[in-house]
Short mmCIF file of C-alpha atoms and ligand atoms in Angstrom, two decimals:
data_model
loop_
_atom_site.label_atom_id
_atom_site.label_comp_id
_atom_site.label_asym_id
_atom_site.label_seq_id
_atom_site.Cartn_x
_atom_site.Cartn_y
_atom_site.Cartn_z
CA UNK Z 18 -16.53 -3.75 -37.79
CA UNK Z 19 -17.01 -2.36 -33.94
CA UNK Z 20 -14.68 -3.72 -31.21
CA UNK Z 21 -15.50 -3.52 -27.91
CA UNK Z 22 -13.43 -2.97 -24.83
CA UNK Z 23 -14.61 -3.19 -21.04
CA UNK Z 24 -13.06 -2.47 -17.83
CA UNK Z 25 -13.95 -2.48 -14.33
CA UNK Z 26 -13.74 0.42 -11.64
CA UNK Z 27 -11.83 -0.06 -8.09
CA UNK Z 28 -12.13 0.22 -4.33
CA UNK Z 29 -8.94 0.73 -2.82
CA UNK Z 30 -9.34 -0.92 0.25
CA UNK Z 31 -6.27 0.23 2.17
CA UNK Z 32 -3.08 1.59 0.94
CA UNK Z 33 -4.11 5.31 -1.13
CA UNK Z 34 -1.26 7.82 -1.61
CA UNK Z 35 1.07 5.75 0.06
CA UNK Z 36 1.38 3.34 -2.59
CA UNK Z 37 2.63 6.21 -4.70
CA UNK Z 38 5.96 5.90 -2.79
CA UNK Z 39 6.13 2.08 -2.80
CA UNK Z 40 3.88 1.23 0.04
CA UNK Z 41 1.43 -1.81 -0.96
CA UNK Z 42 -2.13 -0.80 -1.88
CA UNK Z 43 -4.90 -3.43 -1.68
CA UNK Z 44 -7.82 -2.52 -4.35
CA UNK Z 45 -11.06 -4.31 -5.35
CA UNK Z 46 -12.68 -4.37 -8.94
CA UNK Z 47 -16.22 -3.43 -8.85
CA UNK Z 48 -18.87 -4.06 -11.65
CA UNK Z 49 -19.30 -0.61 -12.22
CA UNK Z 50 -16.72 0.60 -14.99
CA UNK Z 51 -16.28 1.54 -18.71
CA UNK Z 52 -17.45 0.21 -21.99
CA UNK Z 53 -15.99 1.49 -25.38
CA UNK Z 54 -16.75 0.38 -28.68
CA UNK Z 55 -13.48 1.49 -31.82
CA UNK Z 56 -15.19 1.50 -35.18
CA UNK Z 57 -12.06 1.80 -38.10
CA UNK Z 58 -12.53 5.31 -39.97
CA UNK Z 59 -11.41 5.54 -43.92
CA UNK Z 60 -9.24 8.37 -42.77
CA UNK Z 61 -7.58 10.15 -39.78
CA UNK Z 62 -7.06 11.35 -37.31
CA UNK Z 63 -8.57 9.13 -34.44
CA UNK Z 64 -11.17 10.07 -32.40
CA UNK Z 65 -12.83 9.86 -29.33
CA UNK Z 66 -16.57 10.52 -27.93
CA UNK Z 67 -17.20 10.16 -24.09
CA UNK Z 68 -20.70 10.52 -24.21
CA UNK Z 69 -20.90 10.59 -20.43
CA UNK Z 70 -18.92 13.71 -20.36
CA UNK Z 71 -20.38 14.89 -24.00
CA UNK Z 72 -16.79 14.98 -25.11
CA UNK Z 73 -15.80 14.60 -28.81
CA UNK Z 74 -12.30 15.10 -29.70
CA UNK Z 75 -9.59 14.72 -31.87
CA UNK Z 76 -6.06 13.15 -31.06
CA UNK Z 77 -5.02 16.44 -32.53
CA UNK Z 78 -6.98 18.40 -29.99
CA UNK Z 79 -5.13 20.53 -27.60
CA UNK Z 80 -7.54 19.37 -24.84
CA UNK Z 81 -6.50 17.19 -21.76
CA UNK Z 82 -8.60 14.70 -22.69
CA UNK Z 83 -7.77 14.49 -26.38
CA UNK Z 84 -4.15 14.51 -24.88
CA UNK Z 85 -4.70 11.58 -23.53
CA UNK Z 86 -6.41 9.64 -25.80
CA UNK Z 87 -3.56 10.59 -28.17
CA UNK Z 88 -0.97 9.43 -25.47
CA UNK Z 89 -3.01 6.31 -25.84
CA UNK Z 90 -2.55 5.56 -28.94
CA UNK Z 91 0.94 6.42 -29.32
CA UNK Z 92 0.78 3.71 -26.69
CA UNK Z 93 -1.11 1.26 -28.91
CA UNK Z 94 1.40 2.53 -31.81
CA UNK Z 95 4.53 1.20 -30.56
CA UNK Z 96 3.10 -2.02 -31.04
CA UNK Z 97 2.45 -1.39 -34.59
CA UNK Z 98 0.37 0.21 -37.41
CA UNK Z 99 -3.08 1.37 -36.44
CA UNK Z 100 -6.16 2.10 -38.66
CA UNK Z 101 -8.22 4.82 -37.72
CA UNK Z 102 -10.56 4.64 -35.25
CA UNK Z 103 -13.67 6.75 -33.92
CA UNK Z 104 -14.15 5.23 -30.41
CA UNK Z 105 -17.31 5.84 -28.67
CA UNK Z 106 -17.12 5.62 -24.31
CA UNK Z 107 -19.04 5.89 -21.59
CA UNK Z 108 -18.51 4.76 -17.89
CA UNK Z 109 -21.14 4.50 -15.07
CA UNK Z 110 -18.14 6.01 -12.71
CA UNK Z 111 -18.60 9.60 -11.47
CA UNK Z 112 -15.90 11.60 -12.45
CA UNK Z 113 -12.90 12.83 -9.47
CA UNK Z 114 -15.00 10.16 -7.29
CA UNK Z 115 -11.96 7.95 -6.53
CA UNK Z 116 -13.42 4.78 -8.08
CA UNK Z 117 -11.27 4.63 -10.79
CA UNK Z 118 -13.02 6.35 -13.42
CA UNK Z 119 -10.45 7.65 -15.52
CA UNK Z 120 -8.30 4.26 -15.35
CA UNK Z 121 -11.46 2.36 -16.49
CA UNK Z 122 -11.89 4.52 -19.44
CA UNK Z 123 -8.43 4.22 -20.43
CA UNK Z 124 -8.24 0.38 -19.97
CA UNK Z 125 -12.07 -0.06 -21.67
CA UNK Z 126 -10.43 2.29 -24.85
CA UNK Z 127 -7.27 0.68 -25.00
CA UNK Z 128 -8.91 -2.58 -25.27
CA UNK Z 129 -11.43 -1.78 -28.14
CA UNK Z 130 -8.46 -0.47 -30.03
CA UNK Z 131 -5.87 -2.91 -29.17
CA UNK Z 132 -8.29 -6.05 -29.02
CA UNK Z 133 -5.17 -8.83 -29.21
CA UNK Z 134 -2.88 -6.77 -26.49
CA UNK Z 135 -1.76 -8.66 -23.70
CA UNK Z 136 -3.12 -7.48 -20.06
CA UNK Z 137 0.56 -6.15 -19.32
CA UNK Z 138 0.44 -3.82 -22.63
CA UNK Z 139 -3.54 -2.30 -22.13
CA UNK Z 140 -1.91 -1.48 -18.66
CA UNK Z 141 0.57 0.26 -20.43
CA UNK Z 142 -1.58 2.13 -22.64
CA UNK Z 143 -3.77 2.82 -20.16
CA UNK Z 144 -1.02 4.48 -18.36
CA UNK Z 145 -0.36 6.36 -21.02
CA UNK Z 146 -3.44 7.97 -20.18
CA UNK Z 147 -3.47 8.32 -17.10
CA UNK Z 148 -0.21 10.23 -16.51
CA UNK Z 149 -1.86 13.13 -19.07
CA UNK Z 150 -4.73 13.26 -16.15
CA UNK Z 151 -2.49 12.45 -12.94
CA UNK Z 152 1.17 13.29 -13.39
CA UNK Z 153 2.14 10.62 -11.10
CA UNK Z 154 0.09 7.76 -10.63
CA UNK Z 155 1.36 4.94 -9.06
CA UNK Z 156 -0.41 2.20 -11.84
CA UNK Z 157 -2.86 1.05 -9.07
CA UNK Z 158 -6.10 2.01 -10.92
CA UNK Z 159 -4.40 0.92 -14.25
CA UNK Z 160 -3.82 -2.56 -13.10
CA UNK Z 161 -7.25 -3.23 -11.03
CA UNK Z 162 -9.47 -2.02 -14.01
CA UNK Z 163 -6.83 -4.41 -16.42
CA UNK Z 164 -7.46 -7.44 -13.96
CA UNK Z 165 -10.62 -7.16 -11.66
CA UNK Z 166 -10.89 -9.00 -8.76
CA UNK Z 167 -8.71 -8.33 -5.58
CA UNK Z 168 -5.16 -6.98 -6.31
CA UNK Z 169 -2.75 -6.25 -4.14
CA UNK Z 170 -0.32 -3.57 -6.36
CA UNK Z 171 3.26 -2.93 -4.90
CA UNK Z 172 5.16 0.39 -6.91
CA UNK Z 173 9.09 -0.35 -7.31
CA UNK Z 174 11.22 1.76 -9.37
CA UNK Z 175 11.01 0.61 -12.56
CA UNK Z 176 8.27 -1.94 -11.97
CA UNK Z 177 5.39 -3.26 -10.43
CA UNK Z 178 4.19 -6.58 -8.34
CA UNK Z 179 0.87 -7.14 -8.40
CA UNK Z 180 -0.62 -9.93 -6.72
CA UNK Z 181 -4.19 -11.36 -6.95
CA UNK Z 182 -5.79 -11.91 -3.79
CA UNK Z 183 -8.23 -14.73 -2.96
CA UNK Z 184 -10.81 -13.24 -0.44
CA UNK Z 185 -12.79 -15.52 1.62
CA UNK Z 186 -16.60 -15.09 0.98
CA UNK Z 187 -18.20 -12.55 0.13
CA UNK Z 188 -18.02 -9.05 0.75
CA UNK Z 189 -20.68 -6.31 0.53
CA UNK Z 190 -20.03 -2.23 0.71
CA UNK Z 191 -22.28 0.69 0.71
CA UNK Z 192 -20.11 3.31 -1.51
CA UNK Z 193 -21.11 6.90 -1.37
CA UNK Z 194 -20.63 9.92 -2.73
CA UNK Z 195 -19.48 13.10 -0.63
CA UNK Z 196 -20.78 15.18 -3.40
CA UNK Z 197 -17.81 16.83 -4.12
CA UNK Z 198 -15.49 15.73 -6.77
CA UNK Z 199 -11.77 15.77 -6.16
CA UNK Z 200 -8.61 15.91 -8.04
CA UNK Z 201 -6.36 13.24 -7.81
CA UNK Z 202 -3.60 14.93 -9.43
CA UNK Z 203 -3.96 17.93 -6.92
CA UNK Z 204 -4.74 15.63 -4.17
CA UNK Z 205 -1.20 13.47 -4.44
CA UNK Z 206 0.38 17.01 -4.88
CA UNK Z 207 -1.22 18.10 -1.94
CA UNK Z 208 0.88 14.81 -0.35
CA UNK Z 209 3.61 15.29 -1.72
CA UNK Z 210 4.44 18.93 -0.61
CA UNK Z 211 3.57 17.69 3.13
CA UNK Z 212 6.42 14.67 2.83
CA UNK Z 213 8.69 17.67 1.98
CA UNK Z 214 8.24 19.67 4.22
CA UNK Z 215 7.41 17.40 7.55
CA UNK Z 216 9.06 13.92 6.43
CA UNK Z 217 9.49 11.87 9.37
CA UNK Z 218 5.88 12.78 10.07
CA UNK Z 219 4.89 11.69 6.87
CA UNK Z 220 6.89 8.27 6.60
CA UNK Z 221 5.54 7.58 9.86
CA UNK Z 222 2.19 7.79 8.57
CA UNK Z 223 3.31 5.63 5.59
CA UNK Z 224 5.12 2.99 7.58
CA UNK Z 225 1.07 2.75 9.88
CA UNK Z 226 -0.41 2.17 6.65
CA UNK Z 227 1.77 -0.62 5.73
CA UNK Z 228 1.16 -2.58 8.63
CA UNK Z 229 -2.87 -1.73 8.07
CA UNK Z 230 -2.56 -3.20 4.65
CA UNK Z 231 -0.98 -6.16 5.58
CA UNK Z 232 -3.63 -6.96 8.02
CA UNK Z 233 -6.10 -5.82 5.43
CA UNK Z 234 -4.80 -8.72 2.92
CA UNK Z 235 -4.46 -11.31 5.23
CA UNK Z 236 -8.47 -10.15 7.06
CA UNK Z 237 -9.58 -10.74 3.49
CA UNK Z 238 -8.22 -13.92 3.03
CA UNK Z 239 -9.11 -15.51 6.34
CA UNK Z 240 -12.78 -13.85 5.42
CA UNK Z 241 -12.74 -11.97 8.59
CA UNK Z 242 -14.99 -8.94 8.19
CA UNK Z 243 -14.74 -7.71 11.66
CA UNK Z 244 -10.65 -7.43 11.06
CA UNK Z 245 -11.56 -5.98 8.06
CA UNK Z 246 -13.67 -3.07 9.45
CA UNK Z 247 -11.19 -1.98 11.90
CA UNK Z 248 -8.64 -1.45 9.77
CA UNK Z 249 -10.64 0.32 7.19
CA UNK Z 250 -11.44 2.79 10.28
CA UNK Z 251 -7.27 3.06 11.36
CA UNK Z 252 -6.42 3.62 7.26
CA UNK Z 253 -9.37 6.60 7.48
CA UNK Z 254 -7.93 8.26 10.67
CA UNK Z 255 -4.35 7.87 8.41
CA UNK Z 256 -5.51 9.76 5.78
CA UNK Z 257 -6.98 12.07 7.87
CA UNK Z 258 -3.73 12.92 9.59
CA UNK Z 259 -2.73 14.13 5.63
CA UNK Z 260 -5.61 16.32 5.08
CA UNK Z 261 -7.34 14.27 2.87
CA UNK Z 262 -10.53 14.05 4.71
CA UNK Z 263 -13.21 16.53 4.81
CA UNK Z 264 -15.90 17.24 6.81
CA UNK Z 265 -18.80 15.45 4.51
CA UNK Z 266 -16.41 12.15 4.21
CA UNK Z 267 -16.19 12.47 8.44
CA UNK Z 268 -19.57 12.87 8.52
CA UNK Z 269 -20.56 9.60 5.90
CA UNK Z 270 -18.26 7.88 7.64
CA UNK Z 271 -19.78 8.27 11.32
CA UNK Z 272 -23.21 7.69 10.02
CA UNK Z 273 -22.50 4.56 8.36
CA UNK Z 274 -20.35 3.24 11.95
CA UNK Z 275 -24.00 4.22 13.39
CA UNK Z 276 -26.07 2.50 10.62
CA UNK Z 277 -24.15 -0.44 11.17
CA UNK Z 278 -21.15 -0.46 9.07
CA UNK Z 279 -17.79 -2.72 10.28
CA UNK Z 280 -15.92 0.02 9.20
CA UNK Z 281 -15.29 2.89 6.43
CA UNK Z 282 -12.88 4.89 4.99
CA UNK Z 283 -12.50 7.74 1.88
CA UNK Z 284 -11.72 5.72 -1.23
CA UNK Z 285 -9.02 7.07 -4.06
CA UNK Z 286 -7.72 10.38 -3.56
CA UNK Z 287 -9.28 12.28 -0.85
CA UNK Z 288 -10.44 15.51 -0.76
CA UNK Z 289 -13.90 15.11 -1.84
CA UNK Z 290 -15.55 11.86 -4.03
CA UNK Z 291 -16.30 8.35 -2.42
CA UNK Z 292 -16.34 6.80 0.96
CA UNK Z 293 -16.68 2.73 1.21
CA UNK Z 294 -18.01 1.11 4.02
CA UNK Z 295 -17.76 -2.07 4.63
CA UNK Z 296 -21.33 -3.80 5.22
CA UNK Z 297 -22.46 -6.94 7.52
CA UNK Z 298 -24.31 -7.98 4.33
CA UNK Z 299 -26.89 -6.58 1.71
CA UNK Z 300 -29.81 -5.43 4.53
CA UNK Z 301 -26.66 -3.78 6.58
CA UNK Z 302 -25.48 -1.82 3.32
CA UNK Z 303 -29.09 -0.71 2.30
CA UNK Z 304 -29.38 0.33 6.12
CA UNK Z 305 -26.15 2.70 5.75
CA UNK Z 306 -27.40 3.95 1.84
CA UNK Z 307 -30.74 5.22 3.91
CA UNK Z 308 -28.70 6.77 6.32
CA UNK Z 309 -26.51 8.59 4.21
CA UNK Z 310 -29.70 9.45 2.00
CA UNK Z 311 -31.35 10.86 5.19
CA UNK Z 312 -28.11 13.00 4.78
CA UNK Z 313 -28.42 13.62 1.23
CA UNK Z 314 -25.71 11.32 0.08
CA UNK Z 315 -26.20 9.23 -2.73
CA UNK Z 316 -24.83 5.58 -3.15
CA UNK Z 317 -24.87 2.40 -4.38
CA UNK Z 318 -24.41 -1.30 -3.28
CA UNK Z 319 -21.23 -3.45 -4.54
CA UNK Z 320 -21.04 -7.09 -3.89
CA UNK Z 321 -17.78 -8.77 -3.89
CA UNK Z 322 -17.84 -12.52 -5.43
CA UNK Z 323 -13.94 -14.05 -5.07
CA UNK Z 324 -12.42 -15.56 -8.20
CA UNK Z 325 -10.92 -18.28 -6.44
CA UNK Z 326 -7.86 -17.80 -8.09
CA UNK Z 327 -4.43 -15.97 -6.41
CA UNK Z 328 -1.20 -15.76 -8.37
CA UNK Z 329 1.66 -13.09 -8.56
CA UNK Z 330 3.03 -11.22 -11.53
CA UNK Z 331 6.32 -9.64 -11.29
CA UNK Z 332 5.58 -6.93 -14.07
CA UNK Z 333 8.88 -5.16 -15.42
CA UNK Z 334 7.99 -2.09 -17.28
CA UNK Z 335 8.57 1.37 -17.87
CA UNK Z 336 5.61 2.50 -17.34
CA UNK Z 337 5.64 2.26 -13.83
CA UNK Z 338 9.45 4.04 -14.16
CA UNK Z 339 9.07 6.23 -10.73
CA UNK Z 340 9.05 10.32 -11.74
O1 PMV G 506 -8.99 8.79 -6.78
P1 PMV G 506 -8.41 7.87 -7.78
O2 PMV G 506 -9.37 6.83 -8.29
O3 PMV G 506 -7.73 8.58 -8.91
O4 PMV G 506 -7.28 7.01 -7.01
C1 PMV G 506 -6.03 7.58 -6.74
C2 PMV G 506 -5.16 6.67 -5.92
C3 PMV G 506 -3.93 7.41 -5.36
O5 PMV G 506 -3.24 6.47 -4.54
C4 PMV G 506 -4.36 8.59 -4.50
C5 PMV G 506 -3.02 7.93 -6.46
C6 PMV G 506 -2.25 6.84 -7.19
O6 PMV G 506 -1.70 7.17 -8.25
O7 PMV G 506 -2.15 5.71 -6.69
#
């Protein structure tokens, strides 16, 4: 028998690197993700095929990425016994391209291996993962690929509140590609050594992006794009005060302001990978993917559809146990 596990990718709409240190993020699920499909072996060990990547591993392997997946299971294991698997992935994320990729692949795996887990515990395996790829990372990807939709995701201590956000209308982005892939891990790093050495600096920065992403949720709610725009544009000039622009995501950026764009940003980690901008509907985000193509940029379109539903989870955990 083959299970199957999906999981969406992610926007993060305001709130990047600061929600590492307990600042609220606000993230979108986008349809682009990860599919994985477990099919039970007649013996161990488990393994794992990312045909995207052409990766086949063991969870013996001494590889990252077999590291993970076995970080995974032992996820999946302290639920109880599991047969062994051969799971087969592949996500239509790019790779260091702050969309979410890994964290879709871990939820979509987790999910074909632990079919009758709760949301809460695929989270957890999925941040399993994720901390063999990204040291320290704060569970916002985790949780958006787990629960789609608009989340806002609030790191505290041992836990994490997420809340799901009802957006008015709909919302359409041009998301690019700067052509460079980044690391997160080295990227939050990067972060981190500037809130040692320069912290009031820092925290300032933090505390501006706090206030952005509260007017980001409550833009989103009252469906006010304009709003919206603008503070996608004050969150970019943030993140560019930490070094994680670069000249490419300037220049994407400034072209898709010209092509029409209410505003846009870097997406994820910085350094490299995606910039979002936010679109005055479909013929506005084609207009910015031709201008960005002109450039030799390549994107895609994502249309945001609101659930209609908005509820808060207070979720205790260890997972999200601050390092
Ligand atoms: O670039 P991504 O998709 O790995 O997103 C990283 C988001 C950060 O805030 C930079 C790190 C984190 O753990 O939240």
């Amino acid at each position: 028998m083959t299970v199957s596990g999906r999981a969406c990718g992610k926007l993060i709409l305001a709130g990047e690197h600061a929600v590492v240190y307990g600042v609220p993020a606000v993230a979108l699920g986008i349809d682009r993700g990860a599919l994985a499909h477990a099919k039970e072996l007649a013996s161990g060990p488990c393994r794992l095929r990312v045909t995207t990547w052409s990766a086949d591993v063991s969870e013996r392997d001494g590889h990252e990425l077999a590291r993970a997946f076995h970080a995974l299971l032992g996820s999946v294991r302290t639920d109880g016994a599991l047969a062994p698997v051969e799971v087969e992935a592949t996500t239509e994320l790019p790779a260091g391209g702050g969309l979410g990729c890994s964290a879709a692949l871990g939820v979509a795996i987790a999910r074909a291996v632990a079919p009758d887990a709760s949301d809460d515990d695929i989270r957890e395996h999925a941040m399993a993962w994720e901390r063999i790829f990204h040291g320290n990372p704060s569970g916002v990807d985790a949780a958006v690929a787990t629960l789609g939709g608009a989340v806002q995701f609030v790191r505290q201590d041992e836990r994490s509140v997420i809340e799901t956000i009802a957006p008015l209308g709909s919302l359409v982005f041009a998301i690019g590609h700067s052509g460079i892939a980044s690391s997160t891990r080295a990227m939050v790093e990067s972060v981190a050594r500037q809130r040692a050495e320069r912290p009031a600096a820092v925290e300032a920065t933090f505390d501006a992006v706090r206030a952005v992403v509260g007017g980001v949720r409550a833009a989103l709610e009252a469906g006010d794009r304009v709003a919206l725009g603008q503070l996608l544009d004050q969150n970019q000039a943030h993140l560019g005060t930490l070094a994680l622009s670069t000249p490419s995501i300037e220049l994407m950026c400034e072209s898709a302001r010209e092509a029409g764009a209410l505003g846009a940003k870097l997406t994820g980690a910085g350094g490299g990978g995606c910039v979002v901008a936010l679109a005055d509907g479909r013929a506005s985000a084609e207009r910015i993917l031709s201008a960005w193509k002109a450039r030799s940029f390549e994107g895609f379109v994502a249309e945001i559809h609101t659930r209609g539903r908005a509820h808060a989870h207070d979720h205790a955990g260890s997972e999200l146990a601050a390092t």
